[in-house]
PDB file of C-alpha atoms in Angstrom:
ATOM      1  CA  LYS A   1       0.000   0.000   0.000  1.00 70.00           C
ATOM      2  CA  ALA A   2       1.257   3.443  -0.837  1.00 82.00           C
ATOM      3  CA  GLY A   3       1.823   5.734   2.120  1.00 93.00           C
ATOM      4  CA  VAL A   4       0.537   9.222   2.733  1.00 96.00           C
ATOM      5  CA  THR A   5       1.747  11.597   0.050  1.00 96.00           C
ATOM      6  CA  GLN A   6       1.993  15.344   0.317  1.00 97.00           C
ATOM      7  CA  THR A   7       2.551  17.844  -2.454  1.00 97.00           C
ATOM      8  CA  PRO A   8       4.486  19.926  -2.931  1.00 97.00           C
ATOM      9  CA  ARG A   9       7.362  18.952  -0.666  1.00 96.00           C
ATOM     10  CA  TYR A  10       8.828  22.441  -0.607  1.00 97.00           C
ATOM     11  CA  LEU A  11       7.240  25.807  -1.176  1.00 96.00           C
ATOM     12  CA  ILE A  12       8.404  29.400  -0.981  1.00 98.00           C
ATOM     13  CA  LYS A  13       5.873  32.218  -0.750  1.00 97.00           C
ATOM     14  CA  THR A  14       5.912  35.881   0.214  1.00 97.00           C
ATOM     15  CA  ARG A  15       3.925  37.620   2.934  1.00 98.00           C
ATOM     16  CA  GLY A  16       0.343  38.328   2.017  1.00 97.00           C
ATOM     17  CA  GLN A  17       0.062  35.517  -0.503  1.00 98.00           C
ATOM     18  CA  GLN A  18      -2.053  32.440  -0.021  1.00 98.00           C
ATOM     19  CA  VAL A  19      -1.027  28.819  -0.349  1.00 98.00           C
ATOM     20  CA  THR A  20      -2.709  25.457  -0.847  1.00 98.00           C
ATOM     21  CA  LEU A  21      -1.155  22.207   0.278  1.00 98.00           C
ATOM     22  CA  SER A  22      -2.364  18.795  -0.779  1.00 98.00           C
ATOM     23  CA  CYS A  23      -2.508  15.454   0.981  1.00 98.00           C
ATOM     24  CA  SER A  24      -3.428  12.052  -0.408  1.00 98.00           C
ATOM     25  CA  PRO A  25      -4.192   9.572   2.373  1.00 97.00           C
ATOM     26  CA  ILE A  26      -3.567   5.868   2.370  1.00 96.00           C
ATOM     27  CA  SER A  27      -6.171   4.093   0.266  1.00 96.00           C
ATOM     28  CA  GLY A  28      -9.242   3.332   2.354  1.00 95.00           C
ATOM     29  CA  HIS A  29      -8.441   5.865   5.061  1.00 95.00           C
ATOM     30  CA  ARG A  30     -11.212   8.369   5.674  1.00 95.00           C
ATOM     31  CA  SER A  31      -9.739  10.509   8.445  1.00 94.00           C
ATOM     32  CA  VAL A  32      -7.162  13.113   7.479  1.00 96.00           C
ATOM     33  CA  SER A  33      -5.490  15.412   9.987  1.00 95.00           C
ATOM     34  CA  TRP A  34      -3.124  18.316   9.559  1.00 96.00           C
ATOM     35  CA  TYR A  35      -0.335  19.473  11.867  1.00 95.00           C
ATOM     36  CA  GLN A  36       2.056  22.408  11.909  1.00 97.00           C
ATOM     37  CA  GLN A  37       5.619  21.960  13.160  1.00 95.00           C
ATOM     38  CA  THR A  38       7.846  24.954  13.956  1.00 95.00           C
ATOM     39  CA  PRO A  39      11.023  25.244  16.035  1.00 91.00           C
ATOM     40  CA  GLY A  40       9.337  27.693  18.404  1.00 90.00           C
ATOM     41  CA  GLN A  41       5.861  26.271  18.892  1.00 91.00           C
ATOM     42  CA  GLY A  42       6.652  22.645  18.183  1.00 92.00           C
ATOM     43  CA  LEU A  43       3.967  20.350  16.850  1.00 93.00           C
ATOM     44  CA  GLN A  44       0.432  21.698  16.814  1.00 93.00           C
ATOM     45  CA  PHE A  45      -2.789  20.114  15.665  1.00 91.00           C
ATOM     46  CA  LEU A  46      -4.586  22.125  12.981  1.00 94.00           C
ATOM     47  CA  PHE A  47      -7.714  20.175  12.119  1.00 92.00           C
ATOM     48  CA  GLU A  48      -9.163  16.820  11.181  1.00 93.00           C
ATOM     49  CA  TYR A  49     -11.485  15.912   8.339  1.00 95.00           C
ATOM     50  CA  PHE A  50     -13.666  12.864   8.062  1.00 94.00           C
ATOM     51  CA  SER A  51     -16.096  12.105   5.264  1.00 93.00           C
ATOM     52  CA  GLU A  52     -15.661  15.604   3.839  1.00 94.00           C
ATOM     53  CA  THR A  53     -16.544  17.268   7.166  1.00 94.00           C
ATOM     54  CA  GLN A  54     -14.293  19.016   9.627  1.00 92.00           C
ATOM     55  CA  ARG A  55     -14.529  16.959  12.785  1.00 89.00           C
ATOM     56  CA  ASN A  56     -12.013  18.692  15.050  1.00 85.00           C
ATOM     57  CA  LYS A  57     -10.081  21.911  15.055  1.00 87.00           C
ATOM     58  CA  GLY A  58      -7.045  23.154  16.961  1.00 88.00           C
ATOM     59  CA  ASN A  59      -6.357  26.707  18.090  1.00 88.00           C
ATOM     60  CA  PHE A  60      -5.475  28.397  14.829  1.00 94.00           C
ATOM     61  CA  PRO A  61      -6.893  31.570  13.257  1.00 95.00           C
ATOM     62  CA  GLY A  62      -9.430  31.466  10.483  1.00 95.00           C
ATOM     63  CA  ARG A  63      -6.679  32.078   7.899  1.00 97.00           C
ATOM     64  CA  PHE A  64      -6.057  28.360   8.141  1.00 97.00           C
ATOM     65  CA  SER A  65      -8.725  26.298   6.459  1.00 97.00           C
ATOM     66  CA  GLY A  66      -9.090  22.959   4.848  1.00 97.00           C
ATOM     67  CA  ARG A  67     -11.352  20.670   2.977  1.00 97.00           C
ATOM     68  CA  GLN A  68     -11.697  17.051   2.083  1.00 97.00           C
ATOM     69  CA  PHE A  69     -12.923  15.576  -1.142  1.00 97.00           C
ATOM     70  CA  SER A  70     -15.102  12.530  -1.706  1.00 95.00           C
ATOM     71  CA  ASN A  71     -12.003  10.410  -2.420  1.00 94.00           C
ATOM     72  CA  SER A  72     -10.632  11.460   1.023  1.00 96.00           C
ATOM     73  CA  ARG A  73      -7.874  13.606  -0.450  1.00 97.00           C
ATOM     74  CA  SER A  74      -7.479  16.775   1.534  1.00 98.00           C
ATOM     75  CA  GLU A  75      -6.195  20.268   0.997  1.00 98.00           C
ATOM     76  CA  MET A  76      -5.293  22.934   3.476  1.00 98.00           C
ATOM     77  CA  ASN A  77      -5.198  26.596   2.638  1.00 98.00           C
ATOM     78  CA  VAL A  78      -3.472  29.440   4.380  1.00 97.00           C
ATOM     79  CA  SER A  79      -4.510  32.916   3.344  1.00 95.00           C
ATOM     80  CA  THR A  80      -2.654  36.187   3.900  1.00 96.00           C
ATOM     81  CA  LEU A  81       0.586  34.455   4.771  1.00 97.00           C
ATOM     82  CA  GLU A  82       2.691  35.758   7.658  1.00 97.00           C
ATOM     83  CA  LEU A  83       6.354  35.118   8.363  1.00 97.00           C
ATOM     84  CA  GLY A  84       5.337  32.997  11.328  1.00 96.00           C
ATOM     85  CA  ASP A  85       3.534  30.579   9.044  1.00 97.00           C
ATOM     86  CA  SER A  86       6.894  29.226   7.895  1.00 98.00           C
ATOM     87  CA  ALA A  87       6.766  25.633   9.066  1.00 97.00           C
ATOM     88  CA  LEU A  88       6.661  21.985   8.203  1.00 96.00           C
ATOM     89  CA  TYR A  89       3.052  21.008   7.565  1.00 97.00           C
ATOM     90  CA  LEU A  90       2.334  17.371   8.218  1.00 95.00           C
ATOM     91  CA  CYS A  91      -0.653  15.401   7.060  1.00 96.00           C
ATOM     92  CA  ALA A  92      -1.731  12.135   8.641  1.00 94.00           C
ATOM     93  CA  SER A  93      -4.409   9.628   7.756  1.00 94.00           C
ATOM     94  CA  SER A  94      -6.171   6.880   9.640  1.00 92.00           C
ATOM     95  CA  PRO A  95      -8.986   4.477   8.769  1.00 92.00           C
ATOM     96  CA  ARG A  96     -11.706   6.185  10.798  1.00 88.00           C
ATOM     97  CA  ASP A  97     -10.531   7.791  14.024  1.00 83.00           C
ATOM     98  CA  ARG A  98      -7.206   9.576  14.487  1.00 80.00           C
ATOM     99  CA  VAL A  99      -7.133   8.730  18.194  1.00 79.00           C
ATOM    100  CA  THR A 100      -8.241   5.103  18.464  1.00 80.00           C
ATOM    101  CA  ASP A 101      -6.755   4.075  15.111  1.00 83.00           C
ATOM    102  CA  THR A 102      -3.103   4.479  14.199  1.00 86.00           C
ATOM    103  CA  GLN A 103      -2.281   7.637  12.302  1.00 88.00           C
ATOM    104  CA  TYR A 104       0.159   7.398   9.420  1.00 92.00           C
ATOM    105  CA  PHE A 105       2.076  10.539   8.620  1.00 93.00           C
ATOM    106  CA  GLY A 106       3.321  11.897   5.336  1.00 94.00           C
ATOM    107  CA  PRO A 107       6.789  13.429   4.916  1.00 93.00           C
ATOM    108  CA  GLY A 108       5.431  16.952   5.141  1.00 95.00           C
ATOM    109  CA  THR A 109       5.467  20.131   3.087  1.00 97.00           C
ATOM    110  CA  ARG A 110       8.127  22.649   4.050  1.00 96.00           C
ATOM    111  CA  LEU A 111       6.653  26.150   3.636  1.00 98.00           C
ATOM    112  CA  THR A 112       8.933  29.160   3.741  1.00 98.00           C
ATOM    113  CA  VAL A 113       7.372  32.620   3.872  1.00 97.00           C
ATOM    114  CA  LEU A 114       9.636  35.517   2.885  1.00 97.00           C
TER     115      LEU A 114
ATOM    116  CA  ALA B   1      -3.922  24.980  30.663  1.00 70.00           C
ATOM    117  CA  GLN B   2      -3.541  21.754  28.781  1.00 76.00           C
ATOM    118  CA  SER B   3       0.102  20.788  28.441  1.00 87.00           C
ATOM    119  CA  VAL B   4       2.486  17.937  27.902  1.00 93.00           C
ATOM    120  CA  THR B   5       5.955  18.312  29.358  1.00 96.00           C
ATOM    121  CA  GLN B   6       9.080  16.572  28.202  1.00 97.00           C
ATOM    122  CA  PRO B   7      11.737  17.786  30.648  1.00 97.00           C
ATOM    123  CA  ASP B   8      14.735  16.635  28.619  1.00 96.00           C
ATOM    124  CA  ILE B   9      15.480  18.518  25.429  1.00 96.00           C
ATOM    125  CA  HIS B  10      18.458  16.361  24.444  1.00 97.00           C
ATOM    126  CA  ILE B  11      19.691  13.018  25.714  1.00 97.00           C
ATOM    127  CA  THR B  12      22.793  11.095  24.687  1.00 97.00           C
ATOM    128  CA  VAL B  13      23.160   7.401  25.427  1.00 97.00           C
ATOM    129  CA  SER B  14      25.675   4.780  24.386  1.00 97.00           C
ATOM    130  CA  GLU B  15      24.617   2.072  21.985  1.00 97.00           C
ATOM    131  CA  GLY B  16      23.420  -0.926  23.980  1.00 97.00           C
ATOM    132  CA  ALA B  17      22.545   1.143  27.031  1.00 98.00           C
ATOM    133  CA  SER B  18      19.024   1.449  28.379  1.00 97.00           C
ATOM    134  CA  LEU B  19      16.870   4.480  27.674  1.00 97.00           C
ATOM    135  CA  GLU B  20      14.119   6.298  29.502  1.00 98.00           C
ATOM    136  CA  LEU B  21      12.437   9.398  28.091  1.00 98.00           C
ATOM    137  CA  ARG B  22      10.220  11.318  30.468  1.00 98.00           C
ATOM    138  CA  CYS B  23       6.787  12.725  29.818  1.00 97.00           C
ATOM    139  CA  ASN B  24       4.306  14.410  32.155  1.00 96.00           C
ATOM    140  CA  TYR B  25       0.745  15.144  31.092  1.00 92.00           C
ATOM    141  CA  SER B  26      -1.888  17.464  32.448  1.00 85.00           C
ATOM    142  CA  TYR B  27      -4.573  16.053  34.672  1.00 66.00           C
ATOM    143  CA  GLY B  28      -7.235  14.091  32.896  1.00 71.00           C
ATOM    144  CA  ALA B  29      -9.669  11.435  34.032  1.00 67.00           C
ATOM    145  CA  THR B  30      -9.119   9.341  30.928  1.00 72.00           C
ATOM    146  CA  PRO B  31      -5.902  10.404  29.259  1.00 82.00           C
ATOM    147  CA  TYR B  32      -5.285   9.345  25.706  1.00 89.00           C
ATOM    148  CA  LEU B  33      -1.483   9.235  25.539  1.00 92.00           C
ATOM    149  CA  PHE B  34       0.913   8.665  22.676  1.00 94.00           C
ATOM    150  CA  TRP B  35       4.600   8.455  21.858  1.00 97.00           C
ATOM    151  CA  TYR B  36       5.792   9.339  18.371  1.00 96.00           C
ATOM    152  CA  VAL B  37       9.235   9.254  16.784  1.00 97.00           C
ATOM    153  CA  GLN B  38      10.513  11.536  14.041  1.00 95.00           C
ATOM    154  CA  SER B  39      13.700  10.713  12.173  1.00 91.00           C
ATOM    155  CA  PRO B  40      15.543  13.539  10.408  1.00 84.00           C
ATOM    156  CA  GLY B  41      13.608  14.741   7.368  1.00 77.00           C
ATOM    157  CA  GLN B  42      10.784  12.319   8.030  1.00 79.00           C
ATOM    158  CA  GLY B  43       7.221  12.500   9.210  1.00 82.00           C
ATOM    159  CA  LEU B  44       6.101  11.084  12.535  1.00 90.00           C
ATOM    160  CA  GLN B  45       5.657   7.429  13.338  1.00 93.00           C
ATOM    161  CA  LEU B  46       3.490   6.152  16.169  1.00 93.00           C
ATOM    162  CA  LEU B  47       5.475   4.042  18.652  1.00 96.00           C
ATOM    163  CA  LEU B  48       2.680   3.233  21.086  1.00 95.00           C
ATOM    164  CA  LYS B  49      -0.469   4.569  22.710  1.00 93.00           C
ATOM    165  CA  TYR B  50      -2.395   4.192  25.951  1.00 93.00           C
ATOM    166  CA  PHE B  51      -6.090   4.605  26.553  1.00 87.00           C
ATOM    167  CA  SER B  52      -6.893   2.291  29.449  1.00 85.00           C
ATOM    168  CA  GLY B  53      -6.135  -1.112  30.891  1.00 87.00           C
ATOM    169  CA  ASP B  54      -2.663  -2.472  31.525  1.00 90.00           C
ATOM    170  CA  THR B  55      -0.433   0.425  32.504  1.00 91.00           C
ATOM    171  CA  LEU B  56       2.604  -1.079  30.757  1.00 96.00           C
ATOM    172  CA  VAL B  57       2.206  -0.643  27.020  1.00 96.00           C
ATOM    173  CA  GLN B  58       4.294  -2.391  24.403  1.00 97.00           C
ATOM    174  CA  GLY B  59       5.068  -0.655  21.145  1.00 97.00           C
ATOM    175  CA  ILE B  60       7.020  -1.115  17.984  1.00 95.00           C
ATOM    176  CA  LYS B  61      10.821  -1.271  17.685  1.00 95.00           C
ATOM    177  CA  GLY B  62      11.186  -2.701  21.197  1.00 97.00           C
ATOM    178  CA  PHE B  63       9.815   0.343  23.001  1.00 98.00           C
ATOM    179  CA  GLU B  64       7.482   0.279  25.971  1.00 98.00           C
ATOM    180  CA  ALA B  65       5.884   2.947  28.128  1.00 98.00           C
ATOM    181  CA  GLU B  66       4.436   2.928  31.611  1.00 96.00           C
ATOM    182  CA  PHE B  67       1.433   4.988  32.612  1.00 94.00           C
ATOM    183  CA  LYS B  68       1.501   6.229  36.210  1.00 93.00           C
ATOM    184  CA  ARG B  69      -1.597   8.165  37.135  1.00 90.00           C
ATOM    185  CA  SER B  70      -0.249   9.162  40.564  1.00 90.00           C
ATOM    186  CA  GLN B  71       2.712  10.889  38.912  1.00 92.00           C
ATOM    187  CA  SER B  72       0.872  12.055  35.769  1.00 92.00           C
ATOM    188  CA  SER B  73       3.658  10.414  33.806  1.00 94.00           C
ATOM    189  CA  PHE B  74       3.961   8.296  30.698  1.00 96.00           C
ATOM    190  CA  ASN B  75       7.657   7.511  30.326  1.00 98.00           C
ATOM    191  CA  LEU B  76       9.090   5.732  27.329  1.00 98.00           C
ATOM    192  CA  ARG B  77      11.709   3.015  27.799  1.00 98.00           C
ATOM    193  CA  LYS B  78      13.908   0.726  25.783  1.00 98.00           C
ATOM    194  CA  PRO B  79      16.249  -1.828  27.366  1.00 97.00           C
ATOM    195  CA  SER B  80      18.993  -1.616  24.725  1.00 97.00           C
ATOM    196  CA  VAL B  81      19.361   1.303  22.337  1.00 97.00           C
ATOM    197  CA  HIS B  82      20.490   0.867  18.740  1.00 96.00           C
ATOM    198  CA  TRP B  83      22.198   3.543  16.633  1.00 95.00           C
ATOM    199  CA  SER B  84      19.108   3.665  14.423  1.00 94.00           C
ATOM    200  CA  ASP B  85      17.056   4.898  17.391  1.00 96.00           C
ATOM    201  CA  ALA B  86      18.686   8.321  17.094  1.00 96.00           C
ATOM    202  CA  ALA B  87      15.746  10.621  16.384  1.00 97.00           C
ATOM    203  CA  GLU B  88      13.385  13.035  18.065  1.00 97.00           C
ATOM    204  CA  TYR B  89      10.682  11.654  20.310  1.00 98.00           C
ATOM    205  CA  PHE B  90       7.370  13.320  21.035  1.00 97.00           C
ATOM    206  CA  CYS B  91       4.885  12.577  23.766  1.00 96.00           C
ATOM    207  CA  ALA B  92       1.301  13.666  23.121  1.00 93.00           C
ATOM    208  CA  GLN B  93      -2.056  13.711  24.853  1.00 91.00           C
ATOM    209  CA  ASN B  94      -5.477  13.967  23.253  1.00 85.00           C
ATOM    210  CA  TYR B  95      -7.921  16.094  25.181  1.00 75.00           C
ATOM    211  CA  GLY B  96     -11.632  15.774  24.837  1.00 67.00           C
ATOM    212  CA  GLY B  97     -11.983  12.025  24.764  1.00 59.00           C
ATOM    213  CA  SER B  98     -11.619  10.347  21.403  1.00 57.00           C
ATOM    214  CA  GLN B  99     -11.939  13.665  19.591  1.00 64.00           C
ATOM    215  CA  GLY B 100     -10.774  17.079  20.645  1.00 69.00           C
ATOM    216  CA  ASN B 101      -7.293  18.523  20.462  1.00 77.00           C
ATOM    217  CA  LEU B 102      -4.001  16.627  20.336  1.00 84.00           C
ATOM    218  CA  ILE B 103      -1.301  18.390  22.385  1.00 88.00           C
ATOM    219  CA  PHE B 104       2.357  17.520  21.826  1.00 92.00           C
ATOM    220  CA  GLY B 105       5.337  17.943  24.091  1.00 95.00           C
ATOM    221  CA  LYS B 106       8.326  19.900  22.793  1.00 95.00           C
ATOM    222  CA  GLY B 107      10.208  16.730  22.026  1.00 96.00           C
ATOM    223  CA  THR B 108      13.377  15.010  23.225  1.00 97.00           C
ATOM    224  CA  LYS B 109      16.230  14.589  20.799  1.00 97.00           C
ATOM    225  CA  LEU B 110      18.070  11.319  21.274  1.00 97.00           C
ATOM    226  CA  SER B 111      21.683  10.928  20.203  1.00 97.00           C
ATOM    227  CA  VAL B 112      23.361   7.515  20.305  1.00 97.00           C
ATOM    228  CA  LYS B 113      27.116   7.156  20.900  1.00 96.00           C
ATOM    229  CA  PRO B 114      28.853   4.193  19.261  1.00 91.00           C
TER     230      PRO B 114
END
């Protein structure tokens, strides 16, 4: 089985722009979660999608949004980029529940905001 | 406030020596606790998790963790460390039952001396 794939792997944007990151979960997985990893704040949970609906959300501003498609692929969008949004964005998938099932993580997208 | 504390930022052990990584979680009646490992340039991999039951949890790669409610701790152990165990280790707790927010500790970087 193919693992979780994230595209692109690296991205450079400037302040004020918006960005869309993509995540393809493991086949058959319906739960997709997103995480932000920075040296200062560490790992933080962004949100989780299940069956095209946002099921949980962390403590991030509304500039961070996401969606999930009927094939379980997910995108996250960050609008009006700030320097502090520079981070590694990780996507993880699980069959149904990100807590009781095992989450499988992708390699991440490294976003640099200049 | 919800928090997960990993007191050790960096630990160095000799190959073949035993390892214990510390983790303290915030109070919770039913803590959902996890240990993840992140190798350089990689995403996260789940080592083990605890929801209830036996307080000694076995994971992958020879790791185990012990849940101690009286000490609010969930320490990770391995009897004999291999060079390939060099990585960063994250303890995490999910608040809000099986949904809610997943809070990570700041991580402990493990170096292994030959």
